[in-house]
């Protein structure tokens, strides 16, 4: 290696390592021993170092000196470098001349800087569209021929978009600056689609949904008929945006299909993984809303495999788990999501608190649910998220009427209605009307409530949860009017909808609700009719209560496990005892009491506090016990490492045995346990039996 080569390389390496003074010294020494073309290279390198330090005047002089000695093959590089420095000095006409001279002899990789400077010159004149086109060409050439310059070209694109008043596009280009390697800009053929897509995003952000839809559809049409990768890249991005405005399931599915195709063909060369992740999360949100929780979780698993445990993914996963009744898992995921949201995505915190409210409500803790909903409403109001704010207020109104606080419920429905009218959300205005109908029933105005529900039905409700709620409230109105048979049909329809949708926890609630209604109906008749209705009530109440009590298998042992029965399953147990009393079966009553008494309960440790566990434990479930821990005192505990049913993974317990007077002789309750297991699809007790106490 020659002395010049050693000094020149040393200067470059020192500059890359941050040693500016050492780089200048080495390059100046190299220039003293350089010959012919060597001198041009050193002068260009030294000018680059000085430019980086802010000494553009000296850099320009060195580049002028380089032009005087440069061979024809090196002229384009020198012109490009000097044009960049002259632009920074404000010598725009000289910079423009250098750009044009450079293009005369430049190779493709040498034109990256020339296009970059031309874009800067056009930007200085306010010619944004032309500047963006030049910057896109610079980025395209950098991706193909000079990857080390890609970040600079994307930063230039972001600056142009910002100057043009397009923050959406500026953010997109900004993300490429953060991750430029391997990310290619679109070729000019597809620029119009990209531009229309960005325009649509801006219009959507400004509230012009019709204009945004028109822009997105135009962007989509630009790509129709082509199977080129870049056409698919554009189409996937547009489909993802269309999902936010119309037919969301169709368009998010198309974005997912196209995104997968692009990744299969060229990997994440165009940043399509981000589009795919967003579409997967959006579709998961839709699927969990219509009670297709397992499908939602599958989409979220794919999204996490691509992007990691990002806050939006965890937030929707928690909601999907809660919607499917997997409250323990949902609480753990929601806690992690809340920490991430407060740290890096505060706009999601309101949604996480709403999910935590659902979890608390689903486990019987309405006070805890109200606390989370209050936080959700306040956070949504602070961030301007009207939709989230309305969701929280609607849920608070529901809790108010469940607590028989009719005046507060109406006040909250008024608040929610104002928010929803401002947002133009016609569908959820029907939710308000449905809630008002429930309040009217409690006020003794069942006929008026039925009229409201007829108006709700005309709106066409889509989700299973909404339809279930309509049937339940209509049943309550009919029952209040003494139309018991029609009311029972409505309650039955609600339970069947919940069963078909896989909402086991909702079906359990519907079972005791229907059973109680049958007992009330039975109280209005005599003789065989009364006996038949009471037996029907028992058929709904007892299997439902047995299943509800067995759901504790979903939770780790500890106070929360017991609270499931104390709070969430308690209505089912009360309904079962009421139905048993209605049929007058003393033997069954005794067997059921033995069954309840034989259920696992925990004795507190000697150092445990005497006060009950805090309600917050319903939100942060305890971890399962370690295998070596042994503090379960009862024979029915049956500590085990794995569950007998995949739907109920063991959290320290196997299923408890059946309790009988004689373990070898089935009790009158055994038949009902078998019915519960067949009806609800999971085991209630194991096949073993122990003697009752």
CSV table of C-alpha atoms in Angstrom, one decimal, residues 98-554:
chain,number,residue,atom,x,y,z
A,98,UNK,CA,-22.7,22.3,-11.6
A,99,UNK,CA,-25.8,19.9,-11.6
A,100,UNK,CA,-26.3,20.2,-15.3
A,101,UNK,CA,-22.6,19.8,-16.0
A,102,UNK,CA,-22.5,16.7,-13.8
A,103,UNK,CA,-25.3,15.0,-15.5
A,104,UNK,CA,-23.4,15.3,-18.8
A,105,UNK,CA,-20.9,12.6,-17.8
A,106,UNK,CA,-22.4,10.9,-14.7
A,107,UNK,CA,-22.9,7.2,-14.2
A,108,UNK,CA,-26.2,6.1,-12.5
A,109,UNK,CA,-24.6,5.9,-9.0
A,110,UNK,CA,-23.1,9.3,-9.5
A,111,UNK,CA,-26.4,10.9,-10.2
A,112,UNK,CA,-27.8,10.2,-6.7
A,113,UNK,CA,-26.3,13.5,-5.3
A,114,UNK,CA,-27.1,15.4,-8.6
A,115,UNK,CA,-30.8,14.5,-8.3
A,116,UNK,CA,-30.7,15.3,-4.6
A,117,UNK,CA,-29.3,18.8,-5.2
A,118,UNK,CA,-31.8,19.4,-8.1
A,119,UNK,CA,-34.6,18.5,-5.7
A,120,UNK,CA,-33.3,21.0,-3.1
A,121,UNK,CA,-33.1,23.7,-5.7
A,122,UNK,CA,-36.7,23.0,-6.8
A,123,UNK,CA,-37.8,23.0,-3.2
A,124,UNK,CA,-36.2,26.4,-2.7
A,125,UNK,CA,-38.4,27.7,-5.5
A,126,UNK,CA,-41.6,26.2,-4.0
A,127,UNK,CA,-41.9,23.7,-6.8
A,128,UNK,CA,-42.9,20.8,-4.5
A,129,UNK,CA,-44.2,18.2,-7.0
A,130,UNK,CA,-41.1,18.5,-9.2
A,131,UNK,CA,-38.9,18.5,-6.1
A,132,UNK,CA,-40.5,15.3,-4.9
A,133,UNK,CA,-40.1,13.6,-8.3
A,134,UNK,CA,-36.4,14.4,-8.3
A,135,UNK,CA,-36.0,13.3,-4.7
A,136,UNK,CA,-37.8,10.0,-5.5
A,137,UNK,CA,-35.4,9.4,-8.4
A,138,UNK,CA,-32.5,10.1,-6.1
A,139,UNK,CA,-33.8,7.6,-3.5
A,140,UNK,CA,-34.5,5.0,-6.2
A,141,UNK,CA,-30.9,5.3,-7.5
A,142,UNK,CA,-29.5,5.2,-4.0
A,143,UNK,CA,-31.4,2.0,-3.2
A,144,UNK,CA,-30.0,0.4,-6.4
A,145,UNK,CA,-26.5,1.8,-6.5
A,146,UNK,CA,-25.5,3.7,-3.4
A,147,UNK,CA,-27.3,2.3,-0.3
A,148,UNK,CA,-25.1,4.4,2.1
A,149,UNK,CA,-26.9,7.5,0.8
A,150,UNK,CA,-30.4,6.1,1.2
A,151,UNK,CA,-31.0,7.7,4.5
A,152,UNK,CA,-30.1,11.1,3.1
A,153,UNK,CA,-32.5,10.8,0.2
A,154,UNK,CA,-35.4,9.7,2.4
A,155,UNK,CA,-34.7,12.6,4.8
A,156,UNK,CA,-34.9,14.9,1.8
A,157,UNK,CA,-38.2,13.4,0.8
A,158,UNK,CA,-39.5,13.9,4.3
A,159,UNK,CA,-38.4,17.5,4.3
A,160,UNK,CA,-40.1,18.1,0.9
A,161,UNK,CA,-43.4,16.5,2.1
A,162,UNK,CA,-43.3,18.6,5.3
A,163,UNK,CA,-42.7,21.8,3.4
A,164,UNK,CA,-45.6,20.9,1.1
A,165,UNK,CA,-47.9,20.5,4.1
A,166,UNK,CA,-48.2,16.7,3.8
A,167,UNK,CA,-47.4,15.4,7.3
A,168,UNK,CA,-48.7,11.9,6.5
A,169,UNK,CA,-46.2,11.4,3.7
A,170,UNK,CA,-43.5,13.1,5.7
A,171,UNK,CA,-44.1,10.5,8.5
A,172,UNK,CA,-43.9,7.7,5.9
A,173,UNK,CA,-40.6,9.0,4.5
A,174,UNK,CA,-39.4,9.6,8.1
A,175,UNK,CA,-39.8,5.9,8.9
A,176,UNK,CA,-37.6,5.0,5.9
A,177,UNK,CA,-34.9,7.3,7.3
A,178,UNK,CA,-35.0,5.2,10.5
A,179,UNK,CA,-34.8,2.0,8.5
A,180,UNK,CA,-33.4,2.7,5.1
A,181,UNK,CA,-31.5,-0.5,4.4
A,182,UNK,CA,-33.2,-2.7,1.9
A,183,UNK,CA,-36.2,-0.4,1.5
A,184,UNK,CA,-36.9,0.7,-2.0
A,185,UNK,CA,-38.9,3.7,-3.2
A,186,UNK,CA,-41.5,3.1,-5.9
A,187,UNK,CA,-40.5,3.6,-9.5
A,188,UNK,CA,-42.0,6.6,-11.3
A,189,UNK,CA,-44.7,4.4,-12.9
A,190,UNK,CA,-46.5,4.0,-9.6
A,191,UNK,CA,-45.9,7.5,-8.2
A,192,UNK,CA,-49.4,8.6,-9.1
A,193,UNK,CA,-51.0,5.8,-7.0
A,194,UNK,CA,-48.7,6.7,-4.1
A,195,UNK,CA,-49.6,10.4,-4.4
A,196,UNK,CA,-53.4,9.7,-4.5
A,197,UNK,CA,-53.1,7.4,-1.6
A,198,UNK,CA,-51.3,10.1,0.4
A,199,UNK,CA,-54.0,12.6,-0.6
A,200,UNK,CA,-56.7,10.3,0.6
A,201,UNK,CA,-54.9,9.9,4.0
A,202,UNK,CA,-54.8,13.7,4.4
A,203,UNK,CA,-58.5,14.1,3.5
A,204,UNK,CA,-59.4,11.3,5.9
A,205,UNK,CA,-57.5,13.1,8.7
A,206,UNK,CA,-59.2,16.3,7.9
A,207,UNK,CA,-62.6,14.6,8.2
A,208,UNK,CA,-63.5,14.6,4.5
A,209,UNK,CA,-64.5,10.9,4.3
A,210,UNK,CA,-66.1,11.3,0.8
A,211,UNK,CA,-63.0,13.0,-0.6
A,212,UNK,CA,-60.7,10.4,1.0
A,213,UNK,CA,-62.7,7.5,-0.4
A,214,UNK,CA,-62.6,9.0,-3.9
A,215,UNK,CA,-58.8,9.5,-3.7
A,216,UNK,CA,-58.2,6.0,-2.4
A,217,UNK,CA,-60.4,4.5,-5.1
A,218,UNK,CA,-58.5,6.4,-7.7
A,219,UNK,CA,-55.2,5.2,-6.3
A,220,UNK,CA,-56.5,1.7,-6.4
A,221,UNK,CA,-57.5,2.0,-10.0
A,222,UNK,CA,-54.0,3.1,-10.9
A,223,UNK,CA,-52.8,-0.4,-10.0
A,224,UNK,CA,-55.6,-2.6,-11.3
A,225,UNK,CA,-54.6,-5.1,-14.0
A,226,UNK,CA,-51.0,-5.3,-13.0
A,227,UNK,CA,-49.3,-8.2,-11.1
A,228,UNK,CA,-46.0,-6.3,-10.8
A,229,UNK,CA,-44.6,-6.3,-7.3
A,230,UNK,CA,-44.8,-2.5,-7.0
A,231,UNK,CA,-48.4,-2.5,-8.2
A,232,UNK,CA,-49.2,-5.0,-5.4
A,233,UNK,CA,-47.2,-2.8,-2.9
A,234,UNK,CA,-49.4,0.2,-3.8
A,235,UNK,CA,-52.6,-1.8,-3.9
A,236,UNK,CA,-51.9,-3.3,-0.4
A,237,UNK,CA,-51.4,0.1,1.1
A,238,UNK,CA,-54.5,1.5,-0.5
A,239,UNK,CA,-56.6,-1.5,0.6
A,240,UNK,CA,-55.5,-0.9,4.1
A,241,UNK,CA,-56.6,2.7,4.0
A,242,UNK,CA,-59.9,1.8,2.3
A,243,UNK,CA,-60.6,-0.6,5.2
A,244,UNK,CA,-60.8,2.5,7.5
A,245,UNK,CA,-63.7,3.9,5.4
A,246,UNK,CA,-65.8,1.2,3.9
A,247,UNK,CA,-66.4,-2.6,4.0
A,248,UNK,CA,-63.5,-3.0,6.5
A,249,UNK,CA,-63.4,-6.8,6.6
A,250,UNK,CA,-63.2,-7.0,2.8
A,251,UNK,CA,-60.5,-4.4,2.4
A,252,UNK,CA,-58.4,-5.4,5.4
A,253,UNK,CA,-58.5,-9.0,4.1
A,254,UNK,CA,-57.3,-7.8,0.7
A,255,UNK,CA,-54.5,-5.8,2.2
A,256,UNK,CA,-53.4,-8.9,4.1
A,257,UNK,CA,-53.5,-11.1,1.1
A,258,UNK,CA,-51.5,-8.6,-1.0
A,259,UNK,CA,-49.1,-7.9,1.8
A,260,UNK,CA,-48.3,-11.6,2.2
A,261,UNK,CA,-47.8,-12.0,-1.6
A,262,UNK,CA,-45.3,-9.1,-1.7
A,263,UNK,CA,-43.4,-10.5,1.3
A,264,UNK,CA,-43.3,-13.9,-0.3
A,265,UNK,CA,-41.9,-12.5,-3.6
A,266,UNK,CA,-39.4,-9.8,-2.5
A,267,UNK,CA,-39.4,-9.8,1.3
A,268,UNK,CA,-39.8,-6.4,3.0
A,269,UNK,CA,-38.1,-4.6,0.2
A,270,UNK,CA,-40.8,-1.9,0.1
A,271,UNK,CA,-41.7,-1.7,3.8
A,272,UNK,CA,-44.9,-3.8,3.2
A,273,UNK,CA,-44.5,-5.6,6.5
A,274,UNK,CA,-45.8,-2.5,8.2
A,275,UNK,CA,-48.9,-2.5,5.9
A,276,UNK,CA,-49.5,-6.1,6.6
A,277,UNK,CA,-49.2,-5.7,10.4
A,278,UNK,CA,-51.6,-2.8,10.4
A,279,UNK,CA,-54.1,-4.8,8.3
A,280,UNK,CA,-53.8,-7.8,10.5
A,281,UNK,CA,-54.4,-5.8,13.7
A,282,UNK,CA,-57.4,-4.0,12.0
A,283,UNK,CA,-59.0,-7.2,11.0
A,284,UNK,CA,-58.4,-8.8,14.4
A,285,UNK,CA,-60.2,-5.8,15.9
A,286,UNK,CA,-63.2,-6.5,13.6
A,287,UNK,CA,-63.2,-10.2,14.3
A,288,UNK,CA,-63.1,-9.8,18.1
A,289,UNK,CA,-66.0,-7.3,17.8
A,290,UNK,CA,-68.1,-9.9,16.1
A,291,UNK,CA,-67.1,-12.6,18.6
A,292,UNK,CA,-64.7,-14.4,16.3
A,293,UNK,CA,-62.0,-14.3,19.0
A,294,UNK,CA,-59.9,-17.3,17.9
A,295,UNK,CA,-59.6,-15.9,14.4
A,296,UNK,CA,-58.6,-12.6,15.8
A,297,UNK,CA,-55.9,-14.1,18.0
A,298,UNK,CA,-54.5,-16.0,14.9
A,299,UNK,CA,-54.2,-12.7,13.0
A,300,UNK,CA,-52.5,-11.1,16.0
A,301,UNK,CA,-50.0,-13.9,16.4
A,302,UNK,CA,-49.0,-13.3,12.7
A,303,UNK,CA,-48.7,-9.6,13.3
A,304,UNK,CA,-46.5,-10.1,16.4
A,305,UNK,CA,-44.3,-12.6,14.5
A,306,UNK,CA,-43.6,-9.8,12.0
A,307,UNK,CA,-43.4,-6.8,14.2
A,308,UNK,CA,-42.8,-8.0,17.8
A,309,UNK,CA,-45.0,-7.2,20.8
A,310,UNK,CA,-46.0,-3.7,19.8
A,311,UNK,CA,-48.6,-1.8,21.9
A,312,UNK,CA,-51.5,-2.0,19.3
A,313,UNK,CA,-51.0,-5.7,19.0
A,314,UNK,CA,-51.1,-6.3,22.7
A,315,UNK,CA,-54.1,-4.0,23.2
A,316,UNK,CA,-56.2,-5.8,20.7
A,317,UNK,CA,-55.1,-9.2,21.9
A,318,UNK,CA,-56.2,-8.3,25.4
A,319,UNK,CA,-59.6,-7.3,24.1
A,320,UNK,CA,-59.9,-10.5,22.0
A,321,UNK,CA,-59.1,-12.7,25.0
A,322,UNK,CA,-61.6,-10.8,27.1
A,323,UNK,CA,-64.3,-11.1,24.4
A,324,UNK,CA,-63.7,-14.9,24.4
A,325,UNK,CA,-64.0,-15.1,28.2
A,326,UNK,CA,-60.3,-15.8,28.8
A,327,UNK,CA,-60.2,-13.3,31.5
A,328,UNK,CA,-57.0,-14.4,33.3
A,329,UNK,CA,-54.9,-14.3,30.1
A,330,UNK,CA,-56.6,-11.1,29.1
A,331,UNK,CA,-55.7,-9.4,32.3
A,332,UNK,CA,-52.0,-10.3,32.0
A,333,UNK,CA,-51.8,-9.1,28.4
A,334,UNK,CA,-53.8,-5.9,29.3
A,335,UNK,CA,-51.4,-5.1,32.1
A,336,UNK,CA,-48.4,-5.4,29.8
A,337,UNK,CA,-50.2,-3.4,27.1
A,338,UNK,CA,-51.0,-0.6,29.6
A,339,UNK,CA,-47.4,-0.3,30.6
A,340,UNK,CA,-46.3,0.0,27.0
A,341,UNK,CA,-49.1,2.4,26.2
A,342,UNK,CA,-48.2,4.8,28.9
A,343,UNK,CA,-44.5,4.6,27.9
A,344,UNK,CA,-44.8,4.9,24.1
A,345,UNK,CA,-48.4,5.1,22.9
A,346,UNK,CA,-50.6,7.1,25.2
A,347,UNK,CA,-53.3,7.3,22.7
A,348,UNK,CA,-54.0,3.6,23.3
A,349,UNK,CA,-54.3,3.9,27.1
A,350,UNK,CA,-58.0,4.7,27.0
A,351,UNK,CA,-58.7,1.5,25.0
A,352,UNK,CA,-56.7,-0.6,27.4
A,353,UNK,CA,-58.6,0.8,30.4
A,354,UNK,CA,-61.8,-0.1,28.6
A,355,UNK,CA,-60.6,-3.6,28.1
A,356,UNK,CA,-59.6,-3.8,31.8
A,357,UNK,CA,-63.1,-2.6,32.6
A,358,UNK,CA,-64.6,-5.5,30.5
A,359,UNK,CA,-62.4,-8.0,32.4
A,360,UNK,CA,-63.5,-6.6,35.8
A,361,UNK,CA,-67.1,-6.6,34.7
A,362,UNK,CA,-66.8,-10.1,33.3
A,363,UNK,CA,-65.5,-11.4,36.6
A,364,UNK,CA,-68.3,-9.7,38.5
A,365,UNK,CA,-66.5,-6.6,39.7
A,366,UNK,CA,-68.7,-3.7,38.6
A,367,UNK,CA,-67.1,-1.2,40.9
A,368,UNK,CA,-63.6,-2.0,39.4
A,369,UNK,CA,-65.1,-1.8,36.0
A,370,UNK,CA,-66.5,1.7,36.7
A,371,UNK,CA,-63.1,2.9,37.9
A,372,UNK,CA,-61.4,1.8,34.6
A,373,UNK,CA,-64.2,3.3,32.5
A,374,UNK,CA,-63.7,6.6,34.3
A,375,UNK,CA,-60.0,6.6,33.5
A,376,UNK,CA,-60.8,5.6,29.9
A,377,UNK,CA,-63.3,8.5,29.5
A,378,UNK,CA,-60.8,11.0,30.9
A,379,UNK,CA,-57.9,9.8,28.8
A,380,UNK,CA,-60.0,9.7,25.7
A,381,UNK,CA,-61.2,13.3,26.3
A,382,UNK,CA,-57.7,14.5,26.9
A,383,UNK,CA,-56.4,12.9,23.6
A,384,UNK,CA,-59.5,14.0,21.6
A,385,UNK,CA,-60.5,10.4,20.9
A,386,UNK,CA,-64.3,10.9,20.7
A,387,UNK,CA,-65.0,7.3,19.7
A,388,UNK,CA,-63.2,5.9,22.8
A,389,UNK,CA,-64.8,8.5,25.0
A,390,UNK,CA,-68.3,7.6,23.8
A,391,UNK,CA,-67.5,3.9,24.4
A,392,UNK,CA,-66.6,4.5,28.0
A,393,UNK,CA,-69.6,6.7,28.6
A,394,UNK,CA,-72.0,4.1,27.1
A,395,UNK,CA,-70.5,1.4,29.3
A,396,UNK,CA,-70.8,3.6,32.4
A,397,UNK,CA,-74.4,4.2,31.5
A,398,UNK,CA,-75.0,0.4,31.4
A,399,UNK,CA,-73.4,0.0,34.8
A,400,UNK,CA,-75.6,2.7,36.1
A,401,UNK,CA,-78.9,1.1,35.1
A,402,UNK,CA,-77.6,-2.3,36.3
A,403,UNK,CA,-77.2,-0.6,39.7
A,404,UNK,CA,-80.8,0.7,39.4
A,405,UNK,CA,-79.5,4.3,39.2
A,406,UNK,CA,-81.8,5.4,36.5
A,407,UNK,CA,-81.2,9.1,36.7
A,408,UNK,CA,-77.5,8.7,36.3
A,409,UNK,CA,-77.9,6.2,33.5
A,410,UNK,CA,-80.1,8.7,31.5
A,411,UNK,CA,-77.6,11.5,32.2
A,412,UNK,CA,-74.8,9.3,30.8
A,413,UNK,CA,-76.8,8.3,27.8
A,414,UNK,CA,-77.4,12.0,27.0
A,415,UNK,CA,-73.7,12.6,27.2
A,416,UNK,CA,-72.9,9.6,25.0
A,417,UNK,CA,-75.6,10.7,22.5
A,418,UNK,CA,-74.0,14.1,22.1
A,419,UNK,CA,-70.6,12.6,21.4
A,420,UNK,CA,-72.0,10.1,18.9
A,421,UNK,CA,-74.0,12.7,17.0
A,422,UNK,CA,-71.0,14.9,16.8
A,423,UNK,CA,-69.0,12.0,15.4
A,424,UNK,CA,-71.9,10.9,13.0
A,425,UNK,CA,-71.9,7.4,14.5
A,426,UNK,CA,-75.5,6.3,13.7
A,427,UNK,CA,-74.9,2.7,14.7
A,428,UNK,CA,-74.0,3.5,18.3
A,429,UNK,CA,-76.8,5.9,18.6
A,430,UNK,CA,-78.9,2.8,18.5
A,431,UNK,CA,-76.9,1.5,21.5
A,432,UNK,CA,-78.0,4.6,23.4
A,433,UNK,CA,-81.6,3.9,22.4
A,434,UNK,CA,-81.3,0.3,23.5
A,435,UNK,CA,-79.9,1.4,26.9
A,436,UNK,CA,-82.7,3.9,27.3
A,437,UNK,CA,-85.2,1.1,26.6
A,438,UNK,CA,-83.7,-0.9,29.5
A,439,UNK,CA,-84.1,2.1,31.8
A,440,UNK,CA,-87.7,2.6,30.7
A,441,UNK,CA,-88.5,-1.0,31.8
A,442,UNK,CA,-87.0,-0.3,35.2
A,443,UNK,CA,-89.2,2.8,35.4
A,444,UNK,CA,-92.3,0.7,34.7
A,445,UNK,CA,-92.8,1.8,31.1
A,446,UNK,CA,-92.3,-1.5,29.3
A,447,UNK,CA,-94.6,-0.7,26.4
A,448,UNK,CA,-92.5,2.4,25.6
A,449,UNK,CA,-89.4,0.3,25.9
A,450,UNK,CA,-90.7,-2.1,23.2
A,451,UNK,CA,-91.3,0.8,20.9
A,452,UNK,CA,-87.7,1.9,21.3
A,453,UNK,CA,-86.5,-1.7,20.7
A,454,UNK,CA,-88.5,-1.8,17.5
A,455,UNK,CA,-86.6,1.3,16.3
A,456,UNK,CA,-83.3,-0.4,17.3
A,457,UNK,CA,-84.2,-3.5,15.3
A,458,UNK,CA,-84.9,-1.3,12.2
A,459,UNK,CA,-81.3,-0.2,12.4
A,460,UNK,CA,-80.0,-3.7,11.6
A,461,UNK,CA,-77.6,-4.8,14.4
A,462,UNK,CA,-74.6,-6.8,13.2
A,463,UNK,CA,-72.7,-8.3,16.1
A,464,UNK,CA,-73.7,-11.3,18.2
A,465,UNK,CA,-73.2,-9.3,21.4
A,466,UNK,CA,-75.6,-6.5,20.3
A,467,UNK,CA,-78.2,-9.0,19.1
A,468,UNK,CA,-78.1,-10.9,22.4
A,469,UNK,CA,-78.6,-7.6,24.3
A,470,UNK,CA,-81.6,-6.8,22.3
A,471,UNK,CA,-83.2,-10.2,22.9
A,472,UNK,CA,-82.5,-9.9,26.7
A,473,UNK,CA,-84.0,-6.4,27.0
A,474,UNK,CA,-87.0,-7.3,24.8
A,475,UNK,CA,-87.6,-10.3,27.0
A,476,UNK,CA,-87.5,-8.2,30.2
A,477,UNK,CA,-90.0,-5.8,28.6
A,478,UNK,CA,-92.4,-8.6,27.7
A,479,UNK,CA,-92.0,-10.2,31.1
A,480,UNK,CA,-92.9,-6.9,32.8
A,481,UNK,CA,-96.1,-6.9,30.7
A,482,UNK,CA,-96.9,-10.4,31.8
A,483,UNK,CA,-96.2,-12.0,28.4
A,484,UNK,CA,-94.1,-14.8,29.9
A,485,UNK,CA,-94.1,-17.2,26.9
A,486,UNK,CA,-92.9,-14.5,24.5
A,487,UNK,CA,-90.3,-13.3,27.1
A,488,UNK,CA,-89.0,-16.9,27.4
A,489,UNK,CA,-88.6,-17.1,23.6
A,490,UNK,CA,-86.5,-13.9,23.7
A,491,UNK,CA,-84.3,-15.2,26.5
A,492,UNK,CA,-83.9,-18.5,24.7
A,493,UNK,CA,-82.9,-16.7,21.5
A,494,UNK,CA,-80.2,-14.8,23.5
A,495,UNK,CA,-78.7,-18.0,24.9
A,496,UNK,CA,-78.7,-19.7,21.6
A,497,UNK,CA,-77.0,-16.8,19.9
A,498,UNK,CA,-74.3,-16.8,22.6
A,499,UNK,CA,-73.8,-20.5,22.3
A,500,UNK,CA,-73.4,-20.3,18.5
A,501,UNK,CA,-71.0,-17.4,18.8
A,502,UNK,CA,-68.8,-19.3,21.3
A,503,UNK,CA,-69.5,-16.8,24.0
A,504,UNK,CA,-69.6,-19.4,26.8
A,505,UNK,CA,-69.6,-16.8,29.6
A,506,UNK,CA,-72.5,-14.9,28.1
A,507,UNK,CA,-74.4,-18.2,27.6
A,508,UNK,CA,-73.9,-19.0,31.3
A,509,UNK,CA,-75.3,-15.7,32.3
A,510,UNK,CA,-78.3,-16.1,30.0
A,511,UNK,CA,-79.0,-19.5,31.5
A,512,UNK,CA,-79.5,-18.2,35.0
A,513,UNK,CA,-81.4,-15.2,33.7
A,514,UNK,CA,-83.8,-17.5,31.8
A,515,UNK,CA,-84.1,-19.9,34.8
A,516,UNK,CA,-85.1,-17.0,37.1
A,517,UNK,CA,-87.7,-15.8,34.6
A,518,UNK,CA,-89.2,-19.3,34.4
A,519,UNK,CA,-89.5,-19.5,38.2
A,520,UNK,CA,-91.3,-16.1,38.2
A,521,UNK,CA,-93.6,-17.4,35.4
A,522,UNK,CA,-94.2,-20.6,37.4
A,523,UNK,CA,-95.3,-18.5,40.4
A,524,UNK,CA,-98.2,-17.2,38.3
A,525,UNK,CA,-99.7,-20.6,37.6
A,526,UNK,CA,-100.6,-23.8,39.5
A,527,UNK,CA,-100.6,-27.5,39.2
A,528,UNK,CA,-98.9,-29.3,36.4
A,529,UNK,CA,-98.1,-26.1,34.6
A,530,UNK,CA,-96.2,-24.8,37.6
A,531,UNK,CA,-94.4,-28.1,38.0
A,532,UNK,CA,-93.4,-28.1,34.3
A,533,UNK,CA,-92.1,-24.6,34.3
A,534,UNK,CA,-90.1,-25.2,37.5
A,535,UNK,CA,-88.5,-28.3,36.0
A,536,UNK,CA,-87.6,-26.3,32.9
A,537,UNK,CA,-86.1,-23.7,35.2
A,538,UNK,CA,-84.0,-26.4,36.9
A,539,UNK,CA,-82.8,-27.7,33.6
A,540,UNK,CA,-81.5,-24.2,32.8
A,541,UNK,CA,-80.2,-23.2,36.2
A,542,UNK,CA,-78.4,-26.2,37.6
A,543,UNK,CA,-76.2,-27.2,34.6
A,544,UNK,CA,-75.4,-23.5,34.2
A,545,UNK,CA,-74.5,-23.1,37.8
A,546,UNK,CA,-72.3,-26.3,37.8
A,547,UNK,CA,-70.5,-25.0,34.7
A,548,UNK,CA,-70.1,-21.5,36.1
A,549,UNK,CA,-68.5,-22.9,39.3
A,550,UNK,CA,-66.2,-25.1,37.2
A,551,UNK,CA,-64.9,-22.0,35.3
A,552,UNK,CA,-62.7,-21.4,38.3
A,553,UNK,CA,-60.4,-23.9,36.7
A,554,UNK,CA,-59.4,-21.1,34.3
